[in-house]
Amino acid sequence: LEDKKYTLENRVNLQGGTWTINGNTVYDAEKHGLGEVTVKVAFEESSNVGMAKLAYSSYAKTPSQYINHLKRLGFDSLTGIDLYGERAPLMYKPGNKYWSATTLPWMAFGYNIAITPMHTAMLYNAVANNGIMMRPYLLNAVQKGGIVIREKQPFVAREKICSDETLKQLKECLEGVCTDGT
């Protein structure tokens, strides 16, 4: 959506929930039996097939462009939460020994990438927060004997995750997941 390769009204064929690409098959979790639907409906139905087909048709020739979007969302770095032991995300990139002909389409529905639930929460929060991504924190302050020893303030991790137009479309899709989709 951000690159204007598709609109929510464009159509994608979900092929009943299965799509074979490069000798491997993408399956939708739900047996919905849907064929051609709008991009919005594919999102609302959480269609692996729909997301894989859209990512592949948009970025197969320029996968680094897709990866750069994930990087802008912070999916290649720690969240910065004040919690010891946060694990770094895993994200394959073109040229990596694990990159293959199916990496990009599988990334579009959450495979070949490993982020923490905190990353996911940050992304949803940024959509709800008009595109501003905040660094998560657990404590407002640490006190000893009523005296503040250490205090945390909200910190903007990213000023804007996408354009206002894309943000409006994302909100529409996420609301649709709750009202019309899965």
Short mmCIF file of C-alpha atoms in Angstrom, two decimals:
data_model
loop_
_atom_site.label_atom_id
_atom_site.label_comp_id
_atom_site.label_asym_id
_atom_site.label_seq_id
_atom_site.Cartn_x
_atom_site.Cartn_y
_atom_site.Cartn_z
CA LEU A 1 0.00 0.00 0.00
CA GLU A 2 2.78 2.42 0.88
CA ASP A 3 4.46 1.95 -2.49
CA LYS A 4 1.09 2.39 -4.25
CA LYS A 5 1.43 -0.93 -6.03
CA TYR A 6 -2.08 -1.83 -4.86
CA THR A 7 -5.15 -0.19 -3.40
CA LEU A 8 -7.65 -1.84 -1.08
CA GLU A 9 -10.03 -2.13 -4.03
CA ASN A 10 -7.60 -4.04 -6.28
CA ARG A 11 -8.37 -7.72 -6.64
CA VAL A 12 -6.37 -10.83 -5.83
CA ASN A 13 -7.36 -14.45 -6.48
CA LEU A 14 -7.13 -16.53 -3.28
CA GLN A 15 -7.63 -19.71 -5.32
CA GLY A 16 -9.71 -21.32 -2.62
CA GLY A 17 -6.90 -21.01 -0.10
CA THR A 18 -3.97 -22.75 -1.83
CA TRP A 19 -1.31 -21.42 -4.18
CA THR A 20 1.75 -23.24 -5.48
CA ILE A 21 4.84 -21.20 -6.24
CA ASN A 22 8.35 -22.42 -6.98
CA GLY A 23 7.31 -25.99 -6.16
CA ASN A 24 5.91 -25.14 -2.72
CA THR A 25 2.33 -24.54 -1.67
CA VAL A 26 0.98 -21.69 0.44
CA TYR A 27 -2.14 -22.60 2.43
CA ASP A 28 -4.69 -20.39 4.11
CA ALA A 29 -5.43 -21.49 7.68
CA GLU A 30 -9.18 -21.14 7.14
CA LYS A 31 -10.94 -23.23 4.48
CA HIS A 32 -12.86 -20.25 3.11
CA GLY A 33 -13.01 -21.36 -0.54
CA LEU A 34 -12.70 -17.76 -1.72
CA GLY A 35 -11.63 -16.87 -5.25
CA GLU A 36 -11.13 -13.33 -6.47
CA VAL A 37 -11.54 -10.77 -3.68
CA THR A 38 -10.36 -7.24 -2.91
CA VAL A 39 -7.03 -6.67 -1.19
CA LYS A 40 -9.04 -5.49 1.82
CA VAL A 41 -10.97 -8.77 2.02
CA ALA A 42 -7.72 -10.76 1.65
CA PHE A 43 -6.34 -8.82 4.63
CA GLU A 44 -9.55 -9.23 6.65
CA GLU A 45 -9.53 -12.98 6.01
CA SER A 46 -5.84 -13.17 7.04
CA SER A 47 -5.16 -14.89 3.74
CA ASN A 48 -1.64 -16.27 3.50
CA VAL A 49 -2.26 -16.83 -0.21
CA GLY A 50 -3.38 -13.25 -0.75
CA MET A 51 -0.48 -11.69 1.12
CA ALA A 52 2.07 -14.00 -0.53
CA LYS A 53 0.75 -13.27 -4.01
CA LEU A 54 0.71 -9.51 -3.42
CA ALA A 55 4.25 -9.46 -2.02
CA TYR A 56 5.58 -11.71 -4.77
CA SER A 57 4.01 -9.77 -7.62
CA SER A 58 5.20 -6.48 -6.12
CA TYR A 59 8.71 -7.29 -4.94
CA ALA A 60 10.01 -10.50 -6.55
CA LYS A 61 12.31 -8.46 -8.77
CA THR A 62 13.24 -5.99 -5.99
CA PRO A 63 13.07 -7.91 -2.68
CA SER A 64 15.36 -5.39 -0.98
CA GLN A 65 12.58 -2.82 -1.32
CA TYR A 66 10.30 -5.10 0.72
CA ILE A 67 13.07 -5.77 3.27
CA ASN A 68 13.64 -2.02 3.63
CA HIS A 69 9.98 -1.61 4.63
CA LEU A 70 10.45 -4.22 7.35
CA LYS A 71 13.60 -2.44 8.54
CA ARG A 72 11.71 0.86 8.75
CA LEU A 73 9.28 -0.91 11.08
CA GLY A 74 12.21 -1.98 13.26
CA PHE A 75 11.85 -5.67 12.46
CA ASP A 76 15.63 -6.02 12.19
CA SER A 77 16.52 -4.54 15.58
CA LEU A 78 15.76 -4.80 19.27
CA THR A 79 12.74 -2.92 20.59
CA GLY A 80 14.81 -1.30 23.32
CA ILE A 81 12.45 -2.42 26.08
CA ASP A 82 13.91 -2.15 29.57
CA LEU A 83 14.00 -5.89 30.07
CA TYR A 84 17.15 -7.95 30.22
CA GLY A 85 17.50 -10.72 27.65
CA GLU A 86 15.49 -9.40 24.72
CA ARG A 87 16.31 -11.53 21.69
CA ALA A 88 17.22 -10.01 18.37
CA PRO A 89 14.76 -10.56 15.51
CA LEU A 90 15.61 -12.89 12.67
CA MET A 91 15.06 -11.63 9.16
CA TYR A 92 16.51 -13.16 6.03
CA LYS A 93 17.79 -10.81 3.36
CA PRO A 94 18.65 -11.30 -0.31
CA GLY A 95 22.14 -12.75 -0.55
CA ASN A 96 21.78 -14.60 2.77
CA LYS A 97 22.43 -18.34 2.47
CA TYR A 98 18.87 -19.01 3.65
CA TRP A 99 17.26 -16.75 1.02
CA SER A 100 15.39 -18.80 -1.59
CA ALA A 101 12.72 -18.46 -4.24
CA THR A 102 10.02 -18.84 -1.56
CA THR A 103 11.47 -16.58 1.15
CA LEU A 104 9.73 -13.39 0.03
CA PRO A 105 6.21 -14.78 -0.40
CA TRP A 106 6.49 -16.67 2.89
CA MET A 107 7.66 -13.53 4.70
CA ALA A 108 4.43 -11.83 3.67
CA PHE A 109 2.49 -14.04 6.10
CA GLY A 110 5.04 -14.28 8.88
CA TYR A 111 7.39 -17.12 7.94
CA ASN A 112 11.14 -16.67 7.35
CA ILE A 113 11.05 -13.82 9.85
CA ALA A 114 11.00 -14.03 13.64
CA ILE A 115 10.03 -10.99 15.67
CA THR A 116 8.99 -10.81 19.29
CA PRO A 117 5.40 -10.29 20.40
CA MET A 118 6.61 -6.89 21.62
CA HIS A 119 7.48 -5.94 18.02
CA THR A 120 3.95 -6.90 16.98
CA ALA A 121 2.45 -4.89 19.85
CA MET A 122 4.60 -1.89 18.89
CA LEU A 123 3.33 -2.07 15.31
CA TYR A 124 -0.35 -2.26 16.32
CA ASN A 125 0.23 0.55 18.79
CA ALA A 126 1.84 2.69 16.08
CA VAL A 127 -1.19 2.21 13.82
CA ALA A 128 -3.48 3.19 16.71
CA ASN A 129 -1.14 6.09 17.57
CA ASN A 130 -1.44 7.75 14.13
CA GLY A 131 1.80 6.27 12.87
CA ILE A 132 4.03 7.17 15.81
CA MET A 133 5.94 4.13 17.09
CA MET A 134 6.86 4.31 20.76
CA ARG A 135 9.59 2.34 22.52
CA PRO A 136 7.97 0.02 25.07
CA TYR A 137 8.80 0.14 28.77
CA LEU A 138 7.64 -1.75 31.81
CA LEU A 139 8.15 0.68 34.69
CA ASN A 140 7.47 4.39 34.96
CA ALA A 141 9.86 4.77 37.84
CA VAL A 142 11.96 2.99 40.44
CA GLN A 143 11.69 4.37 43.93
CA LYS A 144 13.52 3.75 47.18
CA GLY A 145 11.98 5.09 50.35
CA GLY A 146 9.59 7.23 48.31
CA ILE A 147 12.42 8.88 46.39
CA VAL A 148 12.59 8.38 42.63
CA ILE A 149 15.89 6.73 41.74
CA ARG A 150 15.22 6.18 38.06
CA GLU A 151 12.38 7.37 35.89
CA LYS A 152 11.34 6.38 32.37
CA GLN A 153 9.74 8.78 29.95
CA PRO A 154 7.87 7.84 26.79
CA PHE A 155 10.28 7.71 23.85
CA VAL A 156 9.41 7.94 20.18
CA ALA A 157 11.19 5.09 18.36
CA ARG A 158 9.91 6.17 14.92
CA GLU A 159 8.15 9.42 14.09
CA LYS A 160 6.08 7.94 11.28
CA ILE A 161 5.79 4.32 10.15
CA CYS A 162 4.04 5.21 6.88
CA SER A 163 2.08 7.92 5.08
CA ASP A 164 -1.23 9.15 6.47
CA GLU A 165 -3.00 7.60 3.47
CA THR A 166 -1.52 4.16 4.15
CA LEU A 167 -2.26 4.53 7.86
CA LYS A 168 -5.92 5.23 7.12
CA GLN A 169 -6.07 2.10 4.93
CA LEU A 170 -4.38 -0.02 7.63
CA LYS A 171 -6.89 1.13 10.23
CA GLU A 172 -9.73 0.29 7.86
CA CYS A 173 -8.30 -3.20 7.29
CA LEU A 174 -7.69 -3.89 10.98
CA GLU A 175 -11.22 -2.80 11.86
CA GLY A 176 -12.49 -5.03 9.06
CA VAL A 177 -10.65 -8.02 10.54
CA CYS A 178 -12.76 -7.56 13.68
CA THR A 179 -16.09 -6.80 12.03
CA ASP A 180 -16.03 -8.80 8.80
CA GLY A 181 -13.04 -11.15 8.83
CA THR A 182 -11.17 -13.56 11.01
#
